[in-house]
PDB file of C-alpha atoms in Angstrom:
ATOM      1  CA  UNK A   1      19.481 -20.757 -24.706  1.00  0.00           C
ATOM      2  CA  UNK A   2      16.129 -19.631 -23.748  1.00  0.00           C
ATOM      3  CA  UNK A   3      16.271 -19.336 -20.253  1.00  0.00           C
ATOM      4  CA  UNK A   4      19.363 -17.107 -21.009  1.00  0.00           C
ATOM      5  CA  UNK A   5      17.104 -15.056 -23.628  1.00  0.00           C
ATOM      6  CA  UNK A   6      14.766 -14.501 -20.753  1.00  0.00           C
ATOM      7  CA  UNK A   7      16.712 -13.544 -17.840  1.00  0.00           C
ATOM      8  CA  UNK A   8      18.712 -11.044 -20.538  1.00  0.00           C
ATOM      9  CA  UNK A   9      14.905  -9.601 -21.048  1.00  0.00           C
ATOM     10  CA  UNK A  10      14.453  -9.503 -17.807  1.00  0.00           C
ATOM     11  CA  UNK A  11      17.482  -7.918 -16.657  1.00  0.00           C
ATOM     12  CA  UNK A  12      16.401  -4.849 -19.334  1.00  0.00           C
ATOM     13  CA  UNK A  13      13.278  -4.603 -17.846  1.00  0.00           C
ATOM     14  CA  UNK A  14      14.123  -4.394 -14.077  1.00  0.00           C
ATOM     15  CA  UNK A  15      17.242  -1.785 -15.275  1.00  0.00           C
ATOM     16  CA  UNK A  16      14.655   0.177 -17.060  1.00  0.00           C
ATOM     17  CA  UNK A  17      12.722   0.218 -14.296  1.00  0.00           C
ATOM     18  CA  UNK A  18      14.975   1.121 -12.289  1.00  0.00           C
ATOM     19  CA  UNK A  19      16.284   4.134 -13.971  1.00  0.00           C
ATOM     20  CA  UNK A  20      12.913   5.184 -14.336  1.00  0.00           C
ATOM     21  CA  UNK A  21      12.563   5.511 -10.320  1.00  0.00           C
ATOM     22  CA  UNK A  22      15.881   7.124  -9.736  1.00  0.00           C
ATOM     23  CA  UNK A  23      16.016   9.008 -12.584  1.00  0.00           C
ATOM     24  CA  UNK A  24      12.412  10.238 -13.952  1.00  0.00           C
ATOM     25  CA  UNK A  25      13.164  13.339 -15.780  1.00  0.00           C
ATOM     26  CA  UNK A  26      15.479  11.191 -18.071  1.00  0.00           C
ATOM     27  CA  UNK A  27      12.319  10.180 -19.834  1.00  0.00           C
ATOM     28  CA  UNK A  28       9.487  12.405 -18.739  1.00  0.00           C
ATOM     29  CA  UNK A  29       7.195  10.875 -21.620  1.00  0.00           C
ATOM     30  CA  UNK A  30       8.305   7.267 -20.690  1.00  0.00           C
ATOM     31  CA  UNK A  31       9.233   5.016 -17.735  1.00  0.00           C
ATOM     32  CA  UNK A  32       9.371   8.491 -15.587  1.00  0.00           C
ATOM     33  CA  UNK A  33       5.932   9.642 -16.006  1.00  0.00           C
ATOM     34  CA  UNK A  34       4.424   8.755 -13.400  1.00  0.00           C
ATOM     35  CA  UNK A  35       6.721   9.455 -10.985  1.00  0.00           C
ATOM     36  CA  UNK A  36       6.234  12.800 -12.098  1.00  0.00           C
ATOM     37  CA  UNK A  37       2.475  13.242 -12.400  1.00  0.00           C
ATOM     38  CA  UNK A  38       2.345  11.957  -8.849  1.00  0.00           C
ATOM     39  CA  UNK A  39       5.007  14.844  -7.729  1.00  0.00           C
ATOM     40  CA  UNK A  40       3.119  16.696  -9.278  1.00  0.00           C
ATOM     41  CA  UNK A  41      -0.616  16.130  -7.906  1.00  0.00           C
ATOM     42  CA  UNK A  42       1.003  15.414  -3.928  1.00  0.00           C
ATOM     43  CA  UNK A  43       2.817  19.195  -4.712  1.00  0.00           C
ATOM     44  CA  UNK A  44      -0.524  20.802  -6.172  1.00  0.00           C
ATOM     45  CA  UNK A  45      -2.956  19.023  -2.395  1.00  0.00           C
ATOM     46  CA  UNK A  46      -1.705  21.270  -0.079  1.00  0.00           C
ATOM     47  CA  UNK A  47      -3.450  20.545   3.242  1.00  0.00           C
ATOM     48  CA  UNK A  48      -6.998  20.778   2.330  1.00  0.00           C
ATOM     49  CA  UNK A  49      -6.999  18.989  -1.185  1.00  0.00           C
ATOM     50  CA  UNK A  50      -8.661  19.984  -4.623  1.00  0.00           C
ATOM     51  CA  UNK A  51     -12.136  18.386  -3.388  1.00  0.00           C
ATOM     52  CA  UNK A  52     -14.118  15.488  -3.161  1.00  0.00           C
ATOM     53  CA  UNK A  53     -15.004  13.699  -6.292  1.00  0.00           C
ATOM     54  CA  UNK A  54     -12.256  16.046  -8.369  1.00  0.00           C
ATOM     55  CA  UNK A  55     -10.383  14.016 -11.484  1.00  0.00           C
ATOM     56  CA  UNK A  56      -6.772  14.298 -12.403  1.00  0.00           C
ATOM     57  CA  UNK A  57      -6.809  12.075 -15.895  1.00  0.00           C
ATOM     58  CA  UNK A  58      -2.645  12.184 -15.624  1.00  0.00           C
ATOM     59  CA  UNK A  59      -3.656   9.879 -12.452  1.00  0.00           C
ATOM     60  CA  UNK A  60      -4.427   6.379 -13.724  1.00  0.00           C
ATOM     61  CA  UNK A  61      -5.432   3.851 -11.423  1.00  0.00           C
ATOM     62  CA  UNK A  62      -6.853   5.505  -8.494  1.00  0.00           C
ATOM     63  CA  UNK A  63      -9.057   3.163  -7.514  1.00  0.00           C
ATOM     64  CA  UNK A  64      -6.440   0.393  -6.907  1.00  0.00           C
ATOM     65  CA  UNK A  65      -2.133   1.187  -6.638  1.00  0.00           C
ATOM     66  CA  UNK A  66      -2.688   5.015  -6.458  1.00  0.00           C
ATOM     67  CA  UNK A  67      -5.350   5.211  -4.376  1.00  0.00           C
ATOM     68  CA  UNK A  68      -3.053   7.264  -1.387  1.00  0.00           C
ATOM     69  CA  UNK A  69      -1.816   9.621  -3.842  1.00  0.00           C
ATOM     70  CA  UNK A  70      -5.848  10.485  -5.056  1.00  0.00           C
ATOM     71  CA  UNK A  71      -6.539  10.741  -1.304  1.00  0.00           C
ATOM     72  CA  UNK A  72      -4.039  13.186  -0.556  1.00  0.00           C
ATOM     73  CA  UNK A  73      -4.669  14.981  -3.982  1.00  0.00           C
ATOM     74  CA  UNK A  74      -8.591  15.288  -3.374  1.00  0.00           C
ATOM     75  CA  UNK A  75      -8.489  15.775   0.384  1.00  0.00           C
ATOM     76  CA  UNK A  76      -5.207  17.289   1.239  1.00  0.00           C
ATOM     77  CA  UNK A  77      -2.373  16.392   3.196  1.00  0.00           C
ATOM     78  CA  UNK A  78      -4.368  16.436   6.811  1.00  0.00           C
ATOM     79  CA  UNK A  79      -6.283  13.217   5.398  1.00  0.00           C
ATOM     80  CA  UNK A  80      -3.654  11.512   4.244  1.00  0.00           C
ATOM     81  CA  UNK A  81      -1.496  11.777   7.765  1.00  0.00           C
ATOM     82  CA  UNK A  82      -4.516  10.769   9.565  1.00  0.00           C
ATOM     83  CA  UNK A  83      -4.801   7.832   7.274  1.00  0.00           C
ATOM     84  CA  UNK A  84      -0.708   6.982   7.777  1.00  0.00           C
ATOM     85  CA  UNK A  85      -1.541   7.340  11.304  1.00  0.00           C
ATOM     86  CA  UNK A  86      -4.573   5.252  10.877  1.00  0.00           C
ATOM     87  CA  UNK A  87      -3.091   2.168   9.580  1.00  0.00           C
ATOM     88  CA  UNK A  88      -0.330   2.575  11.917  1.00  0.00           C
ATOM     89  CA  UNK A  89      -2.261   2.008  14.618  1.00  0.00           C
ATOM     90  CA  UNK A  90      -4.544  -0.740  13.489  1.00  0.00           C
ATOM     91  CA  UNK A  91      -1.154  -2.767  12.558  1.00  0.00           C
ATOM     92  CA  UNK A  92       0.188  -1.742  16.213  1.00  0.00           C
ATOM     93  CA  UNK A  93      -3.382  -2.944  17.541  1.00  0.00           C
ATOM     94  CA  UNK A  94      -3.200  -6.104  15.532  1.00  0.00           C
ATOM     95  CA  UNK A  95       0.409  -6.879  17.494  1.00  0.00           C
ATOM     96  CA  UNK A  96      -0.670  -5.911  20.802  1.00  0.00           C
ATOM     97  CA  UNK A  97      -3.509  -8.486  20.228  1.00  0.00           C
ATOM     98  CA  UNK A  98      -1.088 -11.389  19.801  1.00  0.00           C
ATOM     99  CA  UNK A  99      -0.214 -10.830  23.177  1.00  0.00           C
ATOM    100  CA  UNK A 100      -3.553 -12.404  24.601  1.00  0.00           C
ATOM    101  CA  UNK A 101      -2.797 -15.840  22.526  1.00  0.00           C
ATOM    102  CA  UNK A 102      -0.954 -18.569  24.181  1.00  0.00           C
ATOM    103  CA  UNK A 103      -0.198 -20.933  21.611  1.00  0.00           C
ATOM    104  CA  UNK A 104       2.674 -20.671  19.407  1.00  0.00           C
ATOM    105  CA  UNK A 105       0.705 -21.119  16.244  1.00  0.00           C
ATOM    106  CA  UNK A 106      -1.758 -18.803  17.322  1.00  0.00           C
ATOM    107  CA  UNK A 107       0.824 -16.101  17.429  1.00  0.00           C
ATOM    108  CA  UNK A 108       2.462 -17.218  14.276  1.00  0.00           C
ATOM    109  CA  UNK A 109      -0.242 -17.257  12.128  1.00  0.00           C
ATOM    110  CA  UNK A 110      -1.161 -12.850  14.010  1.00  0.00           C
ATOM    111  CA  UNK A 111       2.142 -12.077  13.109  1.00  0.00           C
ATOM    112  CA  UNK A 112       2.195 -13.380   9.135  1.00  0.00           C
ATOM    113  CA  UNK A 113      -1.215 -11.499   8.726  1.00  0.00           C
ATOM    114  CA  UNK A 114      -0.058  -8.694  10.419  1.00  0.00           C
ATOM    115  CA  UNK A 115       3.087  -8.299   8.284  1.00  0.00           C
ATOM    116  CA  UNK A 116       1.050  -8.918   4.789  1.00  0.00           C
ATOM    117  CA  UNK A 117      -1.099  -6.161   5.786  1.00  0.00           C
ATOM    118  CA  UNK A 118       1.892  -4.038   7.486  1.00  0.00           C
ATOM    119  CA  UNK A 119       3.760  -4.169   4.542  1.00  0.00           C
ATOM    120  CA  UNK A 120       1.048  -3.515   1.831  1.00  0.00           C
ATOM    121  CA  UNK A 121       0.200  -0.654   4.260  1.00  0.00           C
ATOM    122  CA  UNK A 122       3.888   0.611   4.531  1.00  0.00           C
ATOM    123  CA  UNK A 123       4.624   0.126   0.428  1.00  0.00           C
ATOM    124  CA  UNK A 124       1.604   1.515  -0.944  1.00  0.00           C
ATOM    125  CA  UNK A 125       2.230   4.847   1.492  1.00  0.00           C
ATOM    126  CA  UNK A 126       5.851   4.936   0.370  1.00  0.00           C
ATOM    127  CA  UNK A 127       5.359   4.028  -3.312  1.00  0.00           C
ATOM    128  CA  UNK A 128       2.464   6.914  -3.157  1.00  0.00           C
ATOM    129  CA  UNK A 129       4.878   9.475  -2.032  1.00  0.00           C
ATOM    130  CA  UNK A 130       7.745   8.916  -4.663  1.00  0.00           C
ATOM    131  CA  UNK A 131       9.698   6.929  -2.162  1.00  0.00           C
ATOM    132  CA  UNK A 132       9.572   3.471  -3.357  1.00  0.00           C
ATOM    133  CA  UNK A 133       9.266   1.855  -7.064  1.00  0.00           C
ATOM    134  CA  UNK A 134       6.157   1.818  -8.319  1.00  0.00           C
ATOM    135  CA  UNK A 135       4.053  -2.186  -8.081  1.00  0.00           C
ATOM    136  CA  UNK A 136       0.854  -3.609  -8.679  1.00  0.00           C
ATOM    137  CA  UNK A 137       0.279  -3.449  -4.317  1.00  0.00           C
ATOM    138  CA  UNK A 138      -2.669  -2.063  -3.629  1.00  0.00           C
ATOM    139  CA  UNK A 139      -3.805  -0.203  -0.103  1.00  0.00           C
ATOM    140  CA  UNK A 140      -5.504  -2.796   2.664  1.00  0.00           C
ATOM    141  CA  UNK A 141      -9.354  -3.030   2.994  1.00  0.00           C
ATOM    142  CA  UNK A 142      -9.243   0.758   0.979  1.00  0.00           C
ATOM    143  CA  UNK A 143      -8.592   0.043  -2.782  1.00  0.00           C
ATOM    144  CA  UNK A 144     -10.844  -1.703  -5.129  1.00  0.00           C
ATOM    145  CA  UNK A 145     -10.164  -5.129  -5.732  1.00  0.00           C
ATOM    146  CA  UNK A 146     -11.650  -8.503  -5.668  1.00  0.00           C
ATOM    147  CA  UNK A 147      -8.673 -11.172  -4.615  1.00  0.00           C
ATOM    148  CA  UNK A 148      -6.430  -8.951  -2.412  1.00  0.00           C
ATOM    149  CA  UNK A 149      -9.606  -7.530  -0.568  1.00  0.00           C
ATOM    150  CA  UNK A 150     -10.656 -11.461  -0.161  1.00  0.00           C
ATOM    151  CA  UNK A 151      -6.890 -12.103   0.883  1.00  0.00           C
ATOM    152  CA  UNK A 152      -6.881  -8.833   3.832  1.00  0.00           C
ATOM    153  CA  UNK A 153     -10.384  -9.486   4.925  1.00  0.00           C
ATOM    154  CA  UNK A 154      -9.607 -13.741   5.448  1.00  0.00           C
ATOM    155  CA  UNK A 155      -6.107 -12.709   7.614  1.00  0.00           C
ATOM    156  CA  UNK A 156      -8.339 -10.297   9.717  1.00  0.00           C
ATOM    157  CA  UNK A 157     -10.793 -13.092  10.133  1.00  0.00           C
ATOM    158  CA  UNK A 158      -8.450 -15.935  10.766  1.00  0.00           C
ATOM    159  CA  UNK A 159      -6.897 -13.315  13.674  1.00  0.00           C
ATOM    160  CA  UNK A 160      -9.943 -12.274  14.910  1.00  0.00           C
ATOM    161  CA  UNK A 161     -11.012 -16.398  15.121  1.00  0.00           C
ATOM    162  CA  UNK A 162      -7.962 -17.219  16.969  1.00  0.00           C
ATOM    163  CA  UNK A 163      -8.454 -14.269  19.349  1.00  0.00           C
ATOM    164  CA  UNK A 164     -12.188 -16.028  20.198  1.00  0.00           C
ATOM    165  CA  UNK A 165     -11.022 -19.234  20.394  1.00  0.00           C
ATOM    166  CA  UNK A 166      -8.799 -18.030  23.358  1.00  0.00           C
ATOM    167  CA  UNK A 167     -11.929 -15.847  24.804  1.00  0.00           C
ATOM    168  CA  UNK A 168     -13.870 -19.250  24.665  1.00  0.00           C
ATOM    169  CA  UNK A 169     -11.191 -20.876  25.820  1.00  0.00           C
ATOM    170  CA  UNK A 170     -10.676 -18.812  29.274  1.00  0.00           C
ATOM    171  CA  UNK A 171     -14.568 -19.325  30.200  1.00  0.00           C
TER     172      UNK A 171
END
């Protein structure tokens, strides 16, 4: 009886949640609201931004999940294409490296780091720009944050130790 109590929660939730994405001038003062403050502050960047070190208060959590959206919003749209473009390439740089490992495990464990960082890189972009739901996923080696920073920094490493160990390796 519980477990059906809690999945019937749960199923609420996630339909709230939901609606709120699709739909977020159904309830501009609830689950909608900040889908529509961050319309609002991507509209109001234009290319060069509103400055460095400028506050939006309708903009909580800039310093971890919403970090893109305060990027484009301070320093305009330019910025925020070159950082798109930016972690683009270092996940297409991170793939072309796996090409210089031989070993199968070698190559496994470039391509798990590179998707945990490709895909925080491609959700927090999207979910920044309205396009996906919003989630506690914050933006690689850019937003503040102890664990996840510790998680991104240790996959680089490992990737960067498996590339030396084949340098080594070849002398």
């Amino acid at each position: 009886m519980c477990a059906a109590a809690v999945i019937t929660i749960g199923h609420q939730y996630m339909k709230y949640r939901l609606g709120a994405f699709l739909y977020p001038f159904a309830d501009p003062s609830g689950g909608g609201y900040m889908y529509i403050q961050m319309r609002e502050a991507l509209s109001s960047a234009g290319w060069w931004g509103r400055g460095f070190g400028v506050v939006n208060p309708k903009l909580p959590y800039v310093h971890g999940d919403l970090i893109f959206t305060y990027l484009v919003y301070s320093f305009g749209w330019g910025v925020g294409i070159a950082v798109a473009v930016a972690a683009v390439y270092f996940v297409t740089r991170m793939l072309h490296s796996m090409g210089q490992v031989r070993e199968a495990y070698g190559k496994m464990l470039i391509v798990a780091a590179t998707s945990i960082i490709g895909a925080q890189f491609g959700y927090c972009i999207g979910m920044s720009l309205g396009l996906l739901p919003i989630m506690s996923i914050t933006f690689p080696f850019v937003s503040y944050g102890g664990t996840r920073t510790l998680i991104d920094c240790s996959a680089i490493s490992t990737k960067i130790s498996i590339l030396t160990k084949r340098q080594c390796a070849s002398r």
